[in-house]
Amino acid sequence: MLNIGLGDLGLPFPLGGSSNHFRTDILRKLCGWDAWNVTEDADIGFRLARFGYRTETLASSTLEEAPATLQGFIGQRRRWCKGWYQTLGTLCHDPHRVLRQVGLARGIAMLLVLFSNVLTPLCAPLGALCLGFAAIRHGLSWPSTILEIGATTLWSSVLLGGGGAVLGPILLGMKRRGLLPLWPKLLLLPAYYALISFAAWTGLYELVVRPYHWCKTEHGGSGISAEATGPPALK
């Protein structure tokens, strides 16, 4: 959903790990893949924008299977997060140059996508702890001071606005796929994002101790066939 929207707006977006199609001559102009970035598809998606190219999405489905085990899921997301850190570090090495290459609007969109993927899973546990501490310490009493009103407004905005920003694209994507009857599964999202935060922090640690280690993802473990993946995504 997000990549389709960014592509329709002509904004840069990170490529997925499968079902990509490149013009070979352009790929050579980009100097190919970054062999040291463990999420090289995200890196090259932004590098295309820096070279003045535009990427778009196709109305098709990938047949790549998601990890079938918790260990495989954590390993995959840890690698993804570590690659996001590497990509952000590469772009922020000379941010003024990046903005000159892609323009202000596309550069801001690029940095927003990167920072949201990097900072959100790292900061989410801290935000949850602060919210829980505030609820335990102050309870649900009505705010009475300017400071309390400001803090309450901020937390409410984060919870309501952030929740809508998360659920909106998911529900729209489920609707387009005919998967809305599975909406009760969304109750597991807090646990899902808790796992993502764990993977993000372990990925940050691994970036320091093993920056180029590639945690392989095993596919084919669940026995899902290509015929069971559903119809192509509608744009």
Tab-separated table of N, CA and C in Angstrom, residues 155-165:
chain	number	residue	atom	x	y	z
A	155	TRP	N	-0.099	12.892	23.905
A	155	TRP	CA	-0.296	11.439	23.936
A	155	TRP	C	-1.542	11.044	23.146
A	156	SER	N	-2.615	11.804	23.274
A	156	SER	CA	-3.836	11.486	22.543
A	156	SER	C	-3.617	11.569	21.038
A	157	SER	N	-2.872	12.590	20.624
A	157	SER	CA	-2.586	12.741	19.192
A	157	SER	C	-1.761	11.576	18.670
A	158	VAL	N	-0.768	11.174	19.461
A	158	VAL	CA	0.080	10.053	19.047
A	158	VAL	C	-0.735	8.761	18.949
A	159	LEU	N	-1.559	8.511	19.961
A	159	LEU	CA	-2.328	7.265	19.979
A	159	LEU	C	-3.377	7.232	18.880
A	160	LEU	N	-4.160	8.310	18.765
A	160	LEU	CA	-5.244	8.321	17.776
A	160	LEU	C	-4.712	8.494	16.355
A	161	GLY	N	-3.848	9.494	16.168
A	161	GLY	CA	-3.299	9.717	14.832
A	161	GLY	C	-2.395	8.590	14.378
A	162	GLY	N	-1.526	8.128	15.284
A	162	GLY	CA	-0.641	7.020	14.929
A	162	GLY	C	-1.397	5.736	14.672
A	163	GLY	N	-2.412	5.473	15.519
A	163	GLY	CA	-3.218	4.268	15.302
A	163	GLY	C	-3.937	4.292	13.970
A	164	GLY	N	-4.487	5.465	13.620
A	164	GLY	CA	-5.153	5.583	12.327
A	164	GLY	C	-4.196	5.426	11.166
A	165	ALA	N	-2.981	5.983	11.315
A	165	ALA	CA	-1.982	5.872	10.248
A	165	ALA	C	-1.533	4.427	10.054
